[in-house]
CSV table of C-alpha atoms in Angstrom, one decimal:
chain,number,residue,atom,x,y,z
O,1,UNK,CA,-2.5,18.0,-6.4
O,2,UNK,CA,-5.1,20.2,-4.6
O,3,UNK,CA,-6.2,19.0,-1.0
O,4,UNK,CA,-9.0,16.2,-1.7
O,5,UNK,CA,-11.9,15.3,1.0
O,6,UNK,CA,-11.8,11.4,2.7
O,7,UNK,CA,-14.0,10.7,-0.3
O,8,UNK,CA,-12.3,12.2,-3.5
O,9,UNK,CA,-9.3,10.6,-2.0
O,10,UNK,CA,-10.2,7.4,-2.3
O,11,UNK,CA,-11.6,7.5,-5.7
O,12,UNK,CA,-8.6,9.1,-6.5
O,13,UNK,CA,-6.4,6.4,-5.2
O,14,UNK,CA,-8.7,3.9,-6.8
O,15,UNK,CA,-8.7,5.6,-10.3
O,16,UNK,CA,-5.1,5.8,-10.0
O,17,UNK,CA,-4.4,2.2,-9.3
O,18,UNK,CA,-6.4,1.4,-12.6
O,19,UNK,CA,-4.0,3.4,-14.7
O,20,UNK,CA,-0.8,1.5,-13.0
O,21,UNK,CA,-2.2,-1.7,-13.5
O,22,UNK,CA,-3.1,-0.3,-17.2
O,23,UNK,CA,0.5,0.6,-17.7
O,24,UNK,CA,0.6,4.2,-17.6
O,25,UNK,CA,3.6,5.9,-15.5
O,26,UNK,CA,1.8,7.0,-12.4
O,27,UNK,CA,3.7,5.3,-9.7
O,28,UNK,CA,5.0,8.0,-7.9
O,29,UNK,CA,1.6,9.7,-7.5
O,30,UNK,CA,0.0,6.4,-7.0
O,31,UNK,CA,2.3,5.9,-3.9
O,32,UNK,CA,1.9,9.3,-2.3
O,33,UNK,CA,-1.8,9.5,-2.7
O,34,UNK,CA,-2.1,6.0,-1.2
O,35,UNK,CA,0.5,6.9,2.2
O,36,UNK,CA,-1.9,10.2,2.3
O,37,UNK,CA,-5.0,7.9,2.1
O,38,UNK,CA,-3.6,6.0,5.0
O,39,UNK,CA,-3.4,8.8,7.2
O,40,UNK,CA,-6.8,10.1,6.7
O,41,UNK,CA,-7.5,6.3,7.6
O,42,UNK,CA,-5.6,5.9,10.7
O,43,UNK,CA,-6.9,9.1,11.9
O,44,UNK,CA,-10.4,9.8,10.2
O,45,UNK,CA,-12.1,13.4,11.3
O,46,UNK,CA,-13.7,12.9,14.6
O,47,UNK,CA,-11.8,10.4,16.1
O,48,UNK,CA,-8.5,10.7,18.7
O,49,UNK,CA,-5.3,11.0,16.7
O,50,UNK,CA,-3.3,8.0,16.6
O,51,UNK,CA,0.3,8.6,16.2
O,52,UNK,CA,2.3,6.1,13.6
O,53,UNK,CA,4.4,3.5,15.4
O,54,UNK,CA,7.9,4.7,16.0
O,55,UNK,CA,10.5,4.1,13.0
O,56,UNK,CA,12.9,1.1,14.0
O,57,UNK,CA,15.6,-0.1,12.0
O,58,UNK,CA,17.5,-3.8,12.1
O,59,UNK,CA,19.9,-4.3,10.0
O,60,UNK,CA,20.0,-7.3,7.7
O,61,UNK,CA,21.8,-8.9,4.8
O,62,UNK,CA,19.0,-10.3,3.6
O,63,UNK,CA,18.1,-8.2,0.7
O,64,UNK,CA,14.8,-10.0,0.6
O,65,UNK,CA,14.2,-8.6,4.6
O,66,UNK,CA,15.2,-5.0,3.4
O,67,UNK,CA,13.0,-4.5,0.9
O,68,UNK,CA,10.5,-5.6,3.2
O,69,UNK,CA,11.7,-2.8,6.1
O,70,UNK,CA,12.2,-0.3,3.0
O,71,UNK,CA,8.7,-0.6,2.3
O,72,UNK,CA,7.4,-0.2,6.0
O,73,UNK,CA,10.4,2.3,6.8
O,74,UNK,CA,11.0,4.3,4.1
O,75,UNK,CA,8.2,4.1,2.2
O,76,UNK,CA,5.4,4.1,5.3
O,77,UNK,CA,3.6,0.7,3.1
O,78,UNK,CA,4.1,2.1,-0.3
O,79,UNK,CA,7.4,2.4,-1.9
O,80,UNK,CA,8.3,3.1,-5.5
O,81,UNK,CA,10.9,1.2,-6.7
O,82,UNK,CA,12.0,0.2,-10.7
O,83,UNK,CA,11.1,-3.5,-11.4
O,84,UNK,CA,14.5,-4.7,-11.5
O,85,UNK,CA,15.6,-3.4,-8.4
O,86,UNK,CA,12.7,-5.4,-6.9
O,87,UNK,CA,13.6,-8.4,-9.1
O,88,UNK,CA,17.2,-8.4,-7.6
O,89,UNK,CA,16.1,-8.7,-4.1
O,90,UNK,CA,15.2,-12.2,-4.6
O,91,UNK,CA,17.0,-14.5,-2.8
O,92,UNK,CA,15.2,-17.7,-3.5
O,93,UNK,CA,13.6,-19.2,-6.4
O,94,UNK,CA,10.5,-20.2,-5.2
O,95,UNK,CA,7.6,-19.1,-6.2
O,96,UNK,CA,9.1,-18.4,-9.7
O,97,UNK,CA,7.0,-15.8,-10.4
O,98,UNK,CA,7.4,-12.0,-9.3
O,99,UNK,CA,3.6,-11.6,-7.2
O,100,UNK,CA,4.2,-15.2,-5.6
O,101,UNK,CA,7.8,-14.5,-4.6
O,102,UNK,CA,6.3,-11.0,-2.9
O,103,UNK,CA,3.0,-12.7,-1.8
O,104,UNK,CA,5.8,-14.4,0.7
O,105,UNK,CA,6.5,-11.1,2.0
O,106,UNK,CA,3.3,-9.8,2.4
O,107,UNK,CA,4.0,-7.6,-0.3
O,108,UNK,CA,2.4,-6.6,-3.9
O,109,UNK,CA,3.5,-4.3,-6.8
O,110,UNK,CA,1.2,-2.3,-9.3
O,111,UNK,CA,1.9,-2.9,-12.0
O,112,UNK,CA,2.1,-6.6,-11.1
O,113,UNK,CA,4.3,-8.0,-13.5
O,114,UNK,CA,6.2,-5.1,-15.7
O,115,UNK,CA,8.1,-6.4,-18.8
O,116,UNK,CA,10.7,-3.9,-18.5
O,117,UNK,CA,13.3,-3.7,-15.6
O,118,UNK,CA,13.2,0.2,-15.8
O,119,UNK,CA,9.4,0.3,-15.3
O,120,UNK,CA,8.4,2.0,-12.0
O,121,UNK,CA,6.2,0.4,-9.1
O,122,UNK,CA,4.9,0.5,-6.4
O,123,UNK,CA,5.3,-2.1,-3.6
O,124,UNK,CA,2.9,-2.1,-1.2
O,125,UNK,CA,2.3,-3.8,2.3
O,126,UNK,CA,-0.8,-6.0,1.7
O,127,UNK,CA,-1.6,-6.3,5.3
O,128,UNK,CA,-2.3,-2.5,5.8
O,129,UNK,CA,-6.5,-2.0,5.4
O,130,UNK,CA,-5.9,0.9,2.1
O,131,UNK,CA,-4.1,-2.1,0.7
O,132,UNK,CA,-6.8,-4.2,-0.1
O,133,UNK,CA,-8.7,-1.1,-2.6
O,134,UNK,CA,-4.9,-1.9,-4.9
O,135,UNK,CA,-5.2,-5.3,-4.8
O,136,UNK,CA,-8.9,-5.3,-5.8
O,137,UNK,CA,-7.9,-3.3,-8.7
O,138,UNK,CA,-4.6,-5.5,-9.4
O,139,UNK,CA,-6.7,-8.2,-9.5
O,140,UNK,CA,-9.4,-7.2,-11.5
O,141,UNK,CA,-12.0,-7.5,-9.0
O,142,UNK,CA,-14.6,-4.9,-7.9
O,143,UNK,CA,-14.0,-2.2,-5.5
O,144,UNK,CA,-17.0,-1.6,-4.2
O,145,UNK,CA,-17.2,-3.0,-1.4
O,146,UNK,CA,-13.8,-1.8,-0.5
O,147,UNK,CA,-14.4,1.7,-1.2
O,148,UNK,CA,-17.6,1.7,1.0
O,149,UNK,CA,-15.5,0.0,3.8
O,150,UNK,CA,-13.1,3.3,3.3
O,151,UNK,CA,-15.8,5.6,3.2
O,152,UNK,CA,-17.5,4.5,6.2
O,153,UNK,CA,-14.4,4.5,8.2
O,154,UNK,CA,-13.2,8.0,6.2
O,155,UNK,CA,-16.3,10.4,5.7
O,156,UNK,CA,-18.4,8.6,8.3
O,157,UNK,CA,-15.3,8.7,11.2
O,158,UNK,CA,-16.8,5.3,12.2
O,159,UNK,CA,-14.6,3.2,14.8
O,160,UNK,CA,-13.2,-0.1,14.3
O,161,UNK,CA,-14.6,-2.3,17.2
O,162,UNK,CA,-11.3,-2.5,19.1
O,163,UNK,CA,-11.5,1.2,19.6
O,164,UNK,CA,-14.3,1.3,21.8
């Protein structure tokens, strides 16, 4: 991939969430385009540098808890994973349903529900702000208004108002 501006990032991102949701095998470009989009976002041309908080690790026997620090850790918000390794990592049965179960966790896959345990995905941490252009498109909705929210933060270097 040749080095994209703020703004053909996010497009890229964007078109390459459609074609995970639409099936095709993109995950593992889907989830390095999106941890790049993040840290044009955290640190947007103009602005101090921000440096990511430090790695910590906890152990746990929870399987459900260490996917959830494999996705922050490992994957800096957006792992790829096959569908049946996520599957697995349920502990619970409630909600029966893949994207409920993760919606527990603060978590999301594209695609969101894959037929085939062998399918790649991409978790994601739906708390993080590039997070909310993937779950737009996951949902079907329009991302617009998301896309101009990452532009104006991106191209524009404009400040959230906590950083004043």
């Amino acid at each position: 991939m040749t080095t994209l501006t703020g703004e053909q990032l996010i497009h890229h991102v964007a078109a390459l969430a459609a074609r995970a949701r639409a099936g095709e095998p993109v995950a593992q470009d889907l989830a390095k385009a999106a941890r790049q989009l993040r840290q044009v976002y955290d640190n947007p041309p103009g602005l101090p540098y921000r440096a990511p908080w430090p790695r910590r690790r906890y152990p746990t026997t929870d399987p459900e808890i260490a996917l959830r620090d494999r996705v922050d850790w490992d994957g800096d918000g957006f792992l790829v994973l096959p569908a049946g390794e996520v599957r697995r990592a349920r502990c619970y049965a409630m909600p029966p349903d893949l994207a409920g179960w993760l919606n527990v966790l603060s978590l999301a896959t594209l695609p969101v529900e894959p037929d085939d345990d062998d399918t790649l995905v991409v978790v994601y941490d739906v708390t993080l702000d590039v997070s909310w252009l993937l779950l737009a498109v996951a949902r079907g909705q329009d991302t617009e208004p998301h896309v101009d929210r990452l532009v104006r933060r991106i191209v524009h270097g404009r400040r959230h108002p906590w950083e004043w």
